[in-house]
PDB file of C-alpha atoms in Angstrom:
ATOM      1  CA  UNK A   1       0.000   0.000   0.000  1.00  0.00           C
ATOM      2  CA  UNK A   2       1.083   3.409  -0.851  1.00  0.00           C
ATOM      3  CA  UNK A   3       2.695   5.316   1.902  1.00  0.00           C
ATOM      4  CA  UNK A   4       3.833   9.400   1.772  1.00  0.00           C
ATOM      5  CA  UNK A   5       5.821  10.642   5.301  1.00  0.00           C
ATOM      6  CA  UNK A   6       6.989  13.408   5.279  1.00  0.00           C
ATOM      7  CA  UNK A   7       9.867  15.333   7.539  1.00  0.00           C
ATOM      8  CA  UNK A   8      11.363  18.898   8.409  1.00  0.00           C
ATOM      9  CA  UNK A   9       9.265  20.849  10.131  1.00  0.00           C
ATOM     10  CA  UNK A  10      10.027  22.340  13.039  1.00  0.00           C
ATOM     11  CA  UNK A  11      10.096  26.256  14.916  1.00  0.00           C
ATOM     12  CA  UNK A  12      11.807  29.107  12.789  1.00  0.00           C
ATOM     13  CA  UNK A  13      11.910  32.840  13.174  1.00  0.00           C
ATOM     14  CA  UNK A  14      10.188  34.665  10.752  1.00  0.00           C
ATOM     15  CA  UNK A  15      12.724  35.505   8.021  1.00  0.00           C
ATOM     16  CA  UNK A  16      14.333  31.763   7.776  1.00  0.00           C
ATOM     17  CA  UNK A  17      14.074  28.802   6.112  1.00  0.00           C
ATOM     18  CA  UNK A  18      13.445  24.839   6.416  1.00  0.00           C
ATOM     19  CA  UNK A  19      13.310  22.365   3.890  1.00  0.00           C
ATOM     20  CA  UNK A  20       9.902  19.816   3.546  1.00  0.00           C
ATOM     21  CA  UNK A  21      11.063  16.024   2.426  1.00  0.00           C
ATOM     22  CA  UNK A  22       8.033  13.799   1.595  1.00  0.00           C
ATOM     23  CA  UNK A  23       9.187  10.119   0.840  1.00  0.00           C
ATOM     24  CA  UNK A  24       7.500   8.193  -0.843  1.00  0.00           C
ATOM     25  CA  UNK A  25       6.582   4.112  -0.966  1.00  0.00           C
ATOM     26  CA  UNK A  26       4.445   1.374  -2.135  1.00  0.00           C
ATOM     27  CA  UNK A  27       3.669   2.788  -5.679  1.00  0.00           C
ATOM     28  CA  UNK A  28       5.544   3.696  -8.684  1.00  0.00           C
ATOM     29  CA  UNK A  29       6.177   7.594  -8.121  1.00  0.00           C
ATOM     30  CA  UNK A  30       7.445   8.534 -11.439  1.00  0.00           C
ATOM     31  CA  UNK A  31       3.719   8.077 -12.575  1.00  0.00           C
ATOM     32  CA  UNK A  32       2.749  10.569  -9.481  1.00  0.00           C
ATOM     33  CA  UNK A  33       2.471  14.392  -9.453  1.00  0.00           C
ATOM     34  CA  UNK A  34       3.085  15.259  -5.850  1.00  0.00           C
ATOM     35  CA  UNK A  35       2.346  18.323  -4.300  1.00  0.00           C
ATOM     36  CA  UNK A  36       1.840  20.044  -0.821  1.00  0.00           C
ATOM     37  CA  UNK A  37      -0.816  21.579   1.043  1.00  0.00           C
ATOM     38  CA  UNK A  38      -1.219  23.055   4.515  1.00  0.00           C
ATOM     39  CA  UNK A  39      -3.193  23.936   6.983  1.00  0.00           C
ATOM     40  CA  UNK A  40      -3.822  26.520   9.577  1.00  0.00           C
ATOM     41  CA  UNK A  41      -5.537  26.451  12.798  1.00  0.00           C
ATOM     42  CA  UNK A  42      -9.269  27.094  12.293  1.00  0.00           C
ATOM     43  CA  UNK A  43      -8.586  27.199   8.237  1.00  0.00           C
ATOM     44  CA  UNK A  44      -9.391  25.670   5.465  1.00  0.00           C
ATOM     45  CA  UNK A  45      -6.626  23.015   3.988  1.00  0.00           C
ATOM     46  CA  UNK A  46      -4.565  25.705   0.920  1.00  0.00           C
ATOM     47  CA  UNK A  47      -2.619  23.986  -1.790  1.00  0.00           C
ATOM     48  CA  UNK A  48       0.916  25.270  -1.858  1.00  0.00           C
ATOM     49  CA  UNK A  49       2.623  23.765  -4.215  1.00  0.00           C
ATOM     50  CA  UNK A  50       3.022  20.578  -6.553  1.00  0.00           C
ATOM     51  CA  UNK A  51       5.518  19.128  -9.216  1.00  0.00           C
ATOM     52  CA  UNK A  52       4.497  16.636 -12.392  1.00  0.00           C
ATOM     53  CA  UNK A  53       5.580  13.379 -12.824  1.00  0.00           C
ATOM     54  CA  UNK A  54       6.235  13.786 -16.821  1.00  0.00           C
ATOM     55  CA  UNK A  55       8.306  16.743 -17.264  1.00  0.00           C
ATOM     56  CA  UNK A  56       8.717  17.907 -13.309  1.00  0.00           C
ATOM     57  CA  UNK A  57       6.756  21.401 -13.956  1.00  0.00           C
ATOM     58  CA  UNK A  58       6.247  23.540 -11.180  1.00  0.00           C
ATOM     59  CA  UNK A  59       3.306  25.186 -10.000  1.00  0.00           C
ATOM     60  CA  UNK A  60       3.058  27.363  -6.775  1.00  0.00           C
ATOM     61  CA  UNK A  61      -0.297  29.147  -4.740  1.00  0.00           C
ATOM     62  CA  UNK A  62       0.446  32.855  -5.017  1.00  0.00           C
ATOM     63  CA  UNK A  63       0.927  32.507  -1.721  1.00  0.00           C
ATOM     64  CA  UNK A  64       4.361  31.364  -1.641  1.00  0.00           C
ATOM     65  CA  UNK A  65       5.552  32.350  -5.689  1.00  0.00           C
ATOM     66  CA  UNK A  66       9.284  33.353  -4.908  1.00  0.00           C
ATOM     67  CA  UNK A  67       9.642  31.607  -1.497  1.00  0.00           C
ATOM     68  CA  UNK A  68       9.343  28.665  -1.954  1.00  0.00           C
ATOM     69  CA  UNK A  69      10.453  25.631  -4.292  1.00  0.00           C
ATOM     70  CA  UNK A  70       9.371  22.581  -4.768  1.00  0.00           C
ATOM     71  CA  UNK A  71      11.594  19.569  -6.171  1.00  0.00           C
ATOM     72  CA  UNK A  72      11.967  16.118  -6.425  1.00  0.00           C
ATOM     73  CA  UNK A  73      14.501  13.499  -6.662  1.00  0.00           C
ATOM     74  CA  UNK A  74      12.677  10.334  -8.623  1.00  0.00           C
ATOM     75  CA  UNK A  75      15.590   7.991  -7.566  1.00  0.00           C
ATOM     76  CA  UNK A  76      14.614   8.348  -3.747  1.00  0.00           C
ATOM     77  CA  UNK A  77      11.288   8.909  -4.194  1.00  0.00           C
ATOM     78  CA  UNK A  78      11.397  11.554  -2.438  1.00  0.00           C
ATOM     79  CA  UNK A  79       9.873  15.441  -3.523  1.00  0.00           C
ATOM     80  CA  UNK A  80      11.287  18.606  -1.308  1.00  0.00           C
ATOM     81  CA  UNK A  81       9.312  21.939  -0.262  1.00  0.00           C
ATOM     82  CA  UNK A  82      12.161  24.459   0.255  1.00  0.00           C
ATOM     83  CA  UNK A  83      10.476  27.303   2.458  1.00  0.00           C
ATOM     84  CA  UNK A  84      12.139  30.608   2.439  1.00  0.00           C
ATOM     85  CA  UNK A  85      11.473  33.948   3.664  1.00  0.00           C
ATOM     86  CA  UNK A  86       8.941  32.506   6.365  1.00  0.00           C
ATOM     87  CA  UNK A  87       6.165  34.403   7.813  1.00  0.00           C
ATOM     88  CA  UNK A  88       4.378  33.293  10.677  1.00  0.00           C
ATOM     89  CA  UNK A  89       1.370  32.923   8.334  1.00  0.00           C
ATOM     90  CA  UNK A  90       3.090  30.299   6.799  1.00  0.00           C
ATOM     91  CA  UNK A  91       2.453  28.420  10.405  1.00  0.00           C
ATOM     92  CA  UNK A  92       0.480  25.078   9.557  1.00  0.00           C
ATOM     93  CA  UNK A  93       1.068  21.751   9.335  1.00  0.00           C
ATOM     94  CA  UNK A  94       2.086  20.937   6.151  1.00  0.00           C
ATOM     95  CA  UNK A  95       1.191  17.701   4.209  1.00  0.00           C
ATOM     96  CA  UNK A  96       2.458  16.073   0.826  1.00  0.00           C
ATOM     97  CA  UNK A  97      -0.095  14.093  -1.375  1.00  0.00           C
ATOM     98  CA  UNK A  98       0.053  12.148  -5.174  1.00  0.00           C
ATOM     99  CA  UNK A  99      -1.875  12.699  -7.687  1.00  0.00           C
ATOM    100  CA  UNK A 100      -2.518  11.843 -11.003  1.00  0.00           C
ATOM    101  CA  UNK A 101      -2.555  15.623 -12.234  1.00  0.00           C
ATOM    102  CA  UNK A 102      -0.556  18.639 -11.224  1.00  0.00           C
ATOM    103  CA  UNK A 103      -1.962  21.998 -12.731  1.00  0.00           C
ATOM    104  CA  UNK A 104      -1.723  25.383 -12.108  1.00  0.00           C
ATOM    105  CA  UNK A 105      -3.611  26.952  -8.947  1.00  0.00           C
ATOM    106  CA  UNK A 106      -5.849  27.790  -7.862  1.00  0.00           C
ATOM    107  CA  UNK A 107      -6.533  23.876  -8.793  1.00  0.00           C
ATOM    108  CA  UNK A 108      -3.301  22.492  -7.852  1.00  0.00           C
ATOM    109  CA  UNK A 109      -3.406  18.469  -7.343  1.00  0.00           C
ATOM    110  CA  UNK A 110      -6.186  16.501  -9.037  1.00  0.00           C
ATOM    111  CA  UNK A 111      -7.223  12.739  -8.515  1.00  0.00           C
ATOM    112  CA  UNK A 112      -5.091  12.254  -5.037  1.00  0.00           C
ATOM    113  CA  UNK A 113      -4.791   8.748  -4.158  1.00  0.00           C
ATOM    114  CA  UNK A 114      -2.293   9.189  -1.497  1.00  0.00           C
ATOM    115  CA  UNK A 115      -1.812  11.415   1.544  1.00  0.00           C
ATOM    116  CA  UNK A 116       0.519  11.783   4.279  1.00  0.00           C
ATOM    117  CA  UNK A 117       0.151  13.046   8.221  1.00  0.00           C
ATOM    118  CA  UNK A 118       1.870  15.928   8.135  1.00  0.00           C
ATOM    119  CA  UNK A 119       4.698  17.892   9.534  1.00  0.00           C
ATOM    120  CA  UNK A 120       4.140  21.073  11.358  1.00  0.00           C
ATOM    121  CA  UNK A 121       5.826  24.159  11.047  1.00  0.00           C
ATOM    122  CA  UNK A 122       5.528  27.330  13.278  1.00  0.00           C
ATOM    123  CA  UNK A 123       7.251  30.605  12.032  1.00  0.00           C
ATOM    124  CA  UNK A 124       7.839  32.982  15.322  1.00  0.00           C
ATOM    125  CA  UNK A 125       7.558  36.717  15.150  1.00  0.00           C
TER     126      UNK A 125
END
């Protein structure tokens, strides 16, 4: 069964950076876009970010365009979120998911099979 865990959060100031891994098991993740999405106390889950399996496009939420960069490394199964330039908006717990479409946002990740627990990150004023 397919299995997504992902690592790296943790407490920053506002102003720094962490880097997201989500790794990846029990199905073939070159056929997988993966992306992330967090979510806020008392909000609704936001798509951040996600990368295609075929030609590993890009596509960010407005939100984070020019902080953050998504990646991922097909021979570890394994897709980064590099967070820059945090905010303590950007506080959440932070989950990776696959999908069988990656698109540009405000629609993001389409047809998710696969979902991890989360990690949480807190950015400090």
């Amino acid at each position: 069964e397919g299995q997504l865990v992902e690592s790296g959060g943790g407490l920053v100031q506002a102003g720094g950076s962490l880097r997201l891994s989500c790794a990846a098991s029990g199905f073939t993740f070159d056929d997988y876009g993966i992306g992330w999405f967090r979510q806020a106390p008392g909000k609704d889950r936001e798509g951040v970010s996600c990368i295609r399996s075929s030609d590993a496009t890009t596509y960010y939420a407005d939100s984070v365009k020019g902080r953050m960069t998504i990646s991922r490394d097909n021979a570890k199964n394994t897709v980064y979120l590099q967070m820059n330039s945090l905010k303590p908006e950007d506080t959440a717990v932070y989950y990776c998911a696959a999908a069988e479409l990656c698109a540009k946002y405000p629609g993001g990740l389409y047809g998710i099979d696969y979902w991890g627990k989360g990690t949480l990150v807190t950015v400090s004023s």
